[in-house]
CSV table of C-alpha atoms in Angstrom, one decimal:
chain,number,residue,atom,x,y,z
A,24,UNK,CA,45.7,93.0,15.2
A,25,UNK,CA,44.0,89.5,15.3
A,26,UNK,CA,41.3,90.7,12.7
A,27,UNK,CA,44.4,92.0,10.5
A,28,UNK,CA,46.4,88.6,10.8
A,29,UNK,CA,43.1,86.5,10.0
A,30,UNK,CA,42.3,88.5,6.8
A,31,UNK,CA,46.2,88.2,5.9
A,32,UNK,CA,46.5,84.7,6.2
A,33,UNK,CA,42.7,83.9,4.3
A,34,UNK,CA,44.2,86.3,1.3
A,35,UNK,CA,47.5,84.4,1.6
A,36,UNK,CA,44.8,81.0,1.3
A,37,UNK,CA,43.1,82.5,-1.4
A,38,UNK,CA,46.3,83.2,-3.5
A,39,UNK,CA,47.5,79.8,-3.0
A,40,UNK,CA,45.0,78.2,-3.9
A,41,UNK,CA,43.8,80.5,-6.9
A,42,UNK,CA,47.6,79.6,-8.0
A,43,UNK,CA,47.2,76.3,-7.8
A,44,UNK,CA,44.1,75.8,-9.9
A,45,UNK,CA,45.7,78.4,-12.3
A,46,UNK,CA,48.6,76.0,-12.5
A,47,UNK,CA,46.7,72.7,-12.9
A,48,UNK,CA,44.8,74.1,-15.9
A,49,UNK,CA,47.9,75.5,-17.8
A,50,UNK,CA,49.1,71.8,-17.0
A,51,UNK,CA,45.8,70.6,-18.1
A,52,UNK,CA,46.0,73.0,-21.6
A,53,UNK,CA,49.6,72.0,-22.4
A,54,UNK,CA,49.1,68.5,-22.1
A,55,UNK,CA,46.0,68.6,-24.6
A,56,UNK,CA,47.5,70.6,-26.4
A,57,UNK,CA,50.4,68.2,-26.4
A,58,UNK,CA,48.5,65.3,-26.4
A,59,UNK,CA,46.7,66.8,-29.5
A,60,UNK,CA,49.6,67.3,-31.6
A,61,UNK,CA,50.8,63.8,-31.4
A,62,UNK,CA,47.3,62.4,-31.8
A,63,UNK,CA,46.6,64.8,-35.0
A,64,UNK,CA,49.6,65.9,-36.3
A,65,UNK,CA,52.8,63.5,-35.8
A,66,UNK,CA,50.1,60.6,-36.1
A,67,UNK,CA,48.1,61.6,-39.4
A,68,UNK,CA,51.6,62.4,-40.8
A,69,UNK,CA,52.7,59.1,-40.1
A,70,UNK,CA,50.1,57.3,-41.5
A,71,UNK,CA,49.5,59.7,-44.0
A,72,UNK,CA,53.2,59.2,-45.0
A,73,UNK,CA,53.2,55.2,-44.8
A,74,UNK,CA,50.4,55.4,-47.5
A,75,UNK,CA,52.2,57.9,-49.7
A,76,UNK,CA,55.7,55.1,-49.4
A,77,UNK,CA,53.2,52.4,-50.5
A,78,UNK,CA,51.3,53.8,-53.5
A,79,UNK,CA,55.1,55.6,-54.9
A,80,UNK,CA,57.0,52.0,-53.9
A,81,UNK,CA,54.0,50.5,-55.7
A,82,UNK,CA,53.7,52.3,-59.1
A,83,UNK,CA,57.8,52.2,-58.8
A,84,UNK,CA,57.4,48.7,-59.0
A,85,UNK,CA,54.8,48.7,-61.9
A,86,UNK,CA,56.3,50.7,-64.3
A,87,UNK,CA,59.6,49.3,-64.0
A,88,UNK,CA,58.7,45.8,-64.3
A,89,UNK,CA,56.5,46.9,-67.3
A,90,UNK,CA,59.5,49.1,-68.7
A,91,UNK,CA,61.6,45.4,-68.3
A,92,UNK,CA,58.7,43.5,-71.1
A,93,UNK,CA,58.3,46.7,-73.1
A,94,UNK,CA,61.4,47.1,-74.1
A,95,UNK,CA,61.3,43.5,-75.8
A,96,UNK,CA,58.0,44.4,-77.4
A,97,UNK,CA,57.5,43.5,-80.9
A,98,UNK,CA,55.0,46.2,-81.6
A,99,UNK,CA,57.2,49.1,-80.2
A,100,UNK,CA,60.8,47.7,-81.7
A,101,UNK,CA,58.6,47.6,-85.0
A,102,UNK,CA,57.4,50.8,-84.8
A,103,UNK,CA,61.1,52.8,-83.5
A,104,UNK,CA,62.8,50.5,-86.4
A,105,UNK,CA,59.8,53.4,-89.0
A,106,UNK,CA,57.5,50.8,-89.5
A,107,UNK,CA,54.3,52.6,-90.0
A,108,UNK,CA,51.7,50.3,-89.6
A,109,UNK,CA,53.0,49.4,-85.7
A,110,UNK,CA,52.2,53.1,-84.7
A,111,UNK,CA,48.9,52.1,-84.3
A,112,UNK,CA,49.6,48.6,-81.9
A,113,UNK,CA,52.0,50.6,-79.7
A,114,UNK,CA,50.2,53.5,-78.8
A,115,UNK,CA,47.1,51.1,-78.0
A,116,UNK,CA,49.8,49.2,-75.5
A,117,UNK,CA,51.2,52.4,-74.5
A,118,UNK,CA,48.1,54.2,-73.9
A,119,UNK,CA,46.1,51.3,-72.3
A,120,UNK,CA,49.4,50.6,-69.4
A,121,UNK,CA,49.3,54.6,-68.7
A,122,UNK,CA,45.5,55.1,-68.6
A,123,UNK,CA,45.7,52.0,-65.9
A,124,UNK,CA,47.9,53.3,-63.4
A,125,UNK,CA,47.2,55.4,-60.6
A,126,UNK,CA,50.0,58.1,-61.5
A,127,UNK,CA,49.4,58.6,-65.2
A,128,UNK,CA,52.3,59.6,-67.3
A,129,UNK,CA,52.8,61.2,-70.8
A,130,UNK,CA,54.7,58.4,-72.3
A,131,UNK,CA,57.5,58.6,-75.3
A,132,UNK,CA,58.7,56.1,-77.9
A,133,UNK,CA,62.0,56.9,-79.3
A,134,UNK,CA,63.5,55.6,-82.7
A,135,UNK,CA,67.5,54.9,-81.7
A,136,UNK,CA,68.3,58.1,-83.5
A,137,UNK,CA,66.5,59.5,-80.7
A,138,UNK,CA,63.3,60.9,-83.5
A,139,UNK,CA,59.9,60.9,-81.2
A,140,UNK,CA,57.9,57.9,-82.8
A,141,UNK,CA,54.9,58.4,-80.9
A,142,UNK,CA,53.4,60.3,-78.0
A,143,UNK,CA,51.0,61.3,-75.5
A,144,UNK,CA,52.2,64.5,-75.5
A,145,UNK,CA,50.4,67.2,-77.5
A,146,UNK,CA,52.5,67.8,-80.8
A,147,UNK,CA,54.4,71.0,-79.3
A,148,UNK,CA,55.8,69.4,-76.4
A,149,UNK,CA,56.8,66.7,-78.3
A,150,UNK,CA,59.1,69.4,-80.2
A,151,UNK,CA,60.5,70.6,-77.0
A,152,UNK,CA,61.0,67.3,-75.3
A,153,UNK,CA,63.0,66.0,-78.5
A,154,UNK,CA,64.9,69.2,-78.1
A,155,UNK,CA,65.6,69.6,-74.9
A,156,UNK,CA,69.3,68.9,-73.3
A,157,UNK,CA,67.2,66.6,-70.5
A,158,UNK,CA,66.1,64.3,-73.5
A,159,UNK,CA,70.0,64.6,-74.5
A,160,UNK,CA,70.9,63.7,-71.4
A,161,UNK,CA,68.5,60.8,-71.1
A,162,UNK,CA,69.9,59.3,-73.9
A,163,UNK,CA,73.4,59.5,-72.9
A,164,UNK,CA,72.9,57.6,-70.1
A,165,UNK,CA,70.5,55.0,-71.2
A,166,UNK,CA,72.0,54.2,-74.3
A,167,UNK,CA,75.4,52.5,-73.6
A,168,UNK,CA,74.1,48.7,-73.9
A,169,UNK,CA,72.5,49.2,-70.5
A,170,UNK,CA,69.8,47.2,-70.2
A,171,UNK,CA,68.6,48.8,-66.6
A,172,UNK,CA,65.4,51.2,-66.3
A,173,UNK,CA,66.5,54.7,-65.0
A,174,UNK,CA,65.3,56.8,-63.3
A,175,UNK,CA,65.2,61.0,-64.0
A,176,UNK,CA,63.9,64.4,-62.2
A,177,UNK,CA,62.0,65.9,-65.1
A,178,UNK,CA,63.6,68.8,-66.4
A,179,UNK,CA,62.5,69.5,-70.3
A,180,UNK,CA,60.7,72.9,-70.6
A,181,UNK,CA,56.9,71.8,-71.5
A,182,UNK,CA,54.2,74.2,-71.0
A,183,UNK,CA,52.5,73.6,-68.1
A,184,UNK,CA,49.1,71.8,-68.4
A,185,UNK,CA,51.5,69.0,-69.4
A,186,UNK,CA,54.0,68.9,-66.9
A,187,UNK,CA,56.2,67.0,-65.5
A,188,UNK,CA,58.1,65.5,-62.1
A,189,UNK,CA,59.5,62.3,-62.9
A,190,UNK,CA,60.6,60.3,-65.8
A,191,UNK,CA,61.4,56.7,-66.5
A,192,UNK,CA,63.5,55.0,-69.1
A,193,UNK,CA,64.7,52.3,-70.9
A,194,UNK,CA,66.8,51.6,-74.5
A,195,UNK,CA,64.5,48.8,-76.3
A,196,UNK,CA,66.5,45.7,-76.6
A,197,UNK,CA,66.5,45.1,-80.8
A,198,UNK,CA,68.1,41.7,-82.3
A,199,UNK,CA,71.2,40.2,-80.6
A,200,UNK,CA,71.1,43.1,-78.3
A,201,UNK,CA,71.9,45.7,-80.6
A,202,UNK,CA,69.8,49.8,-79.5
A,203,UNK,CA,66.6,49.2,-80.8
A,204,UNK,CA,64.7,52.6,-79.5
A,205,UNK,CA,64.1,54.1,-76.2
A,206,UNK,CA,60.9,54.6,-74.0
A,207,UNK,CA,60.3,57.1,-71.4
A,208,UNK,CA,57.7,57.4,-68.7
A,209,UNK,CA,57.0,61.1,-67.4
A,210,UNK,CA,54.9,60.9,-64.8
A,211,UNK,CA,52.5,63.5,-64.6
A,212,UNK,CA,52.6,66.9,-62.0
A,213,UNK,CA,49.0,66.8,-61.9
A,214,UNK,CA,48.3,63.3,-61.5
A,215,UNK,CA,51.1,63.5,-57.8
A,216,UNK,CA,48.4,66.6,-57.3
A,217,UNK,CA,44.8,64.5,-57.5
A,218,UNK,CA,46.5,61.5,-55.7
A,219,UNK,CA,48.0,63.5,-52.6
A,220,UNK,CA,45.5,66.4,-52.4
A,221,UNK,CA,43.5,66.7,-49.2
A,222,UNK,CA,46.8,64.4,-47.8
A,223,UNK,CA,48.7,65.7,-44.7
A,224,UNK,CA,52.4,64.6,-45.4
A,225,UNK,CA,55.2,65.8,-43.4
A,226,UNK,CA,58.8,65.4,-45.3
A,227,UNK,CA,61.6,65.4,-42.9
A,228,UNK,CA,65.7,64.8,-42.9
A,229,UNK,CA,67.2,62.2,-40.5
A,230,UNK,CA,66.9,63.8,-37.8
């Protein structure tokens, strides 16, 4: 009986304490693991979405501001009032902002008729952006002696090696305040796409 009691209580032993070290390395696991999320995860997003805030609030801030001096910009009033010869000066100003700026857009000068002046665009988007009801609706809202930039979600059916997420706008201020033309900024899908490839960003609501 002793024999039988001594051999019960050194498997009772064994099963305690082959629980217990079973127990201290799930503990172990699930606090790496734990500890691994936060580290990797939560704190890459984090960062990863702090950097994302400062380069949108950034080119935000540039091409609003730059929107603000265009739209008292000899060259470009010249050019949406028909004048020919100013085609030339504001595409160079158009083109050289764009090209300069981390999130490149296709940009679009408007006479105040609404008739595309000039454009980035290749010429058969240019046809469906002057005909599409987002263009319409643009223009709607921008043109009632606002002198604000706005701000759009893209909507105008281009094909899509051209397209676009986000637009922004502004009427040209002409003499004494009267419409002088309207500019546009679409910022470019694929542009969003090189800057934030590679990028871990996590997008969450408010809670």
């Amino acid at each position: 009986m002793k024999r039988m009691k001594f051999r019960d209580r050194l498997q009772k032993s064994f099963l305690v304490y082959a629980g217990e070290i079973v127990i201290v390395i799930l503990l172990l696991y699930l606090g790496g693991f734990l500890f691994n999320v936060y580290a990797v995860v939560i704190r890459g997003c984090r960062q990863s979405n702090r950097d994302a805030l400062h380069l949108l609030s950034a080119q935000l801030e540039s091409y609003s501001s730059r929107l603000e001096s265009l739209a008292h910009q000899p060259e470009l009033l010249s050019a949406a009032a028909g004048d020919a010869a100013s085609k030339t000066g504001a595409n160079r100003i158009l083109y050289g902002f764009t090209n300069e700026q981390t999130l490149h857009a296709y940009f679009v000068l408007l006479s105040p008729e609404g008739d595309v002046v000039c454009s980035n665009f290749s010429a058969s988007n240019q046809q469906i952006f002057a005909g599409s009801p987002f263009l319409t609706k643009v223009i709607s809202r921008i043109g009632q002696g606002d002198d604000a930039s706005h701000c759009f979600v893209f909507s105008a059916p281009v094909n899509n090696a051209q397209a676009c997420c986000y637009s922004l706008c502004r009427r040209l201020e002409g003499p004494e305040g009267c419409l002088g033309g309207y500019l546009i900024f679409n910022l470019r899908q694929q542009s969003f796409r090189d800057c934030f490839s590679g990028t871990e960003i996590l997008l969450t609501d408010c809670y």
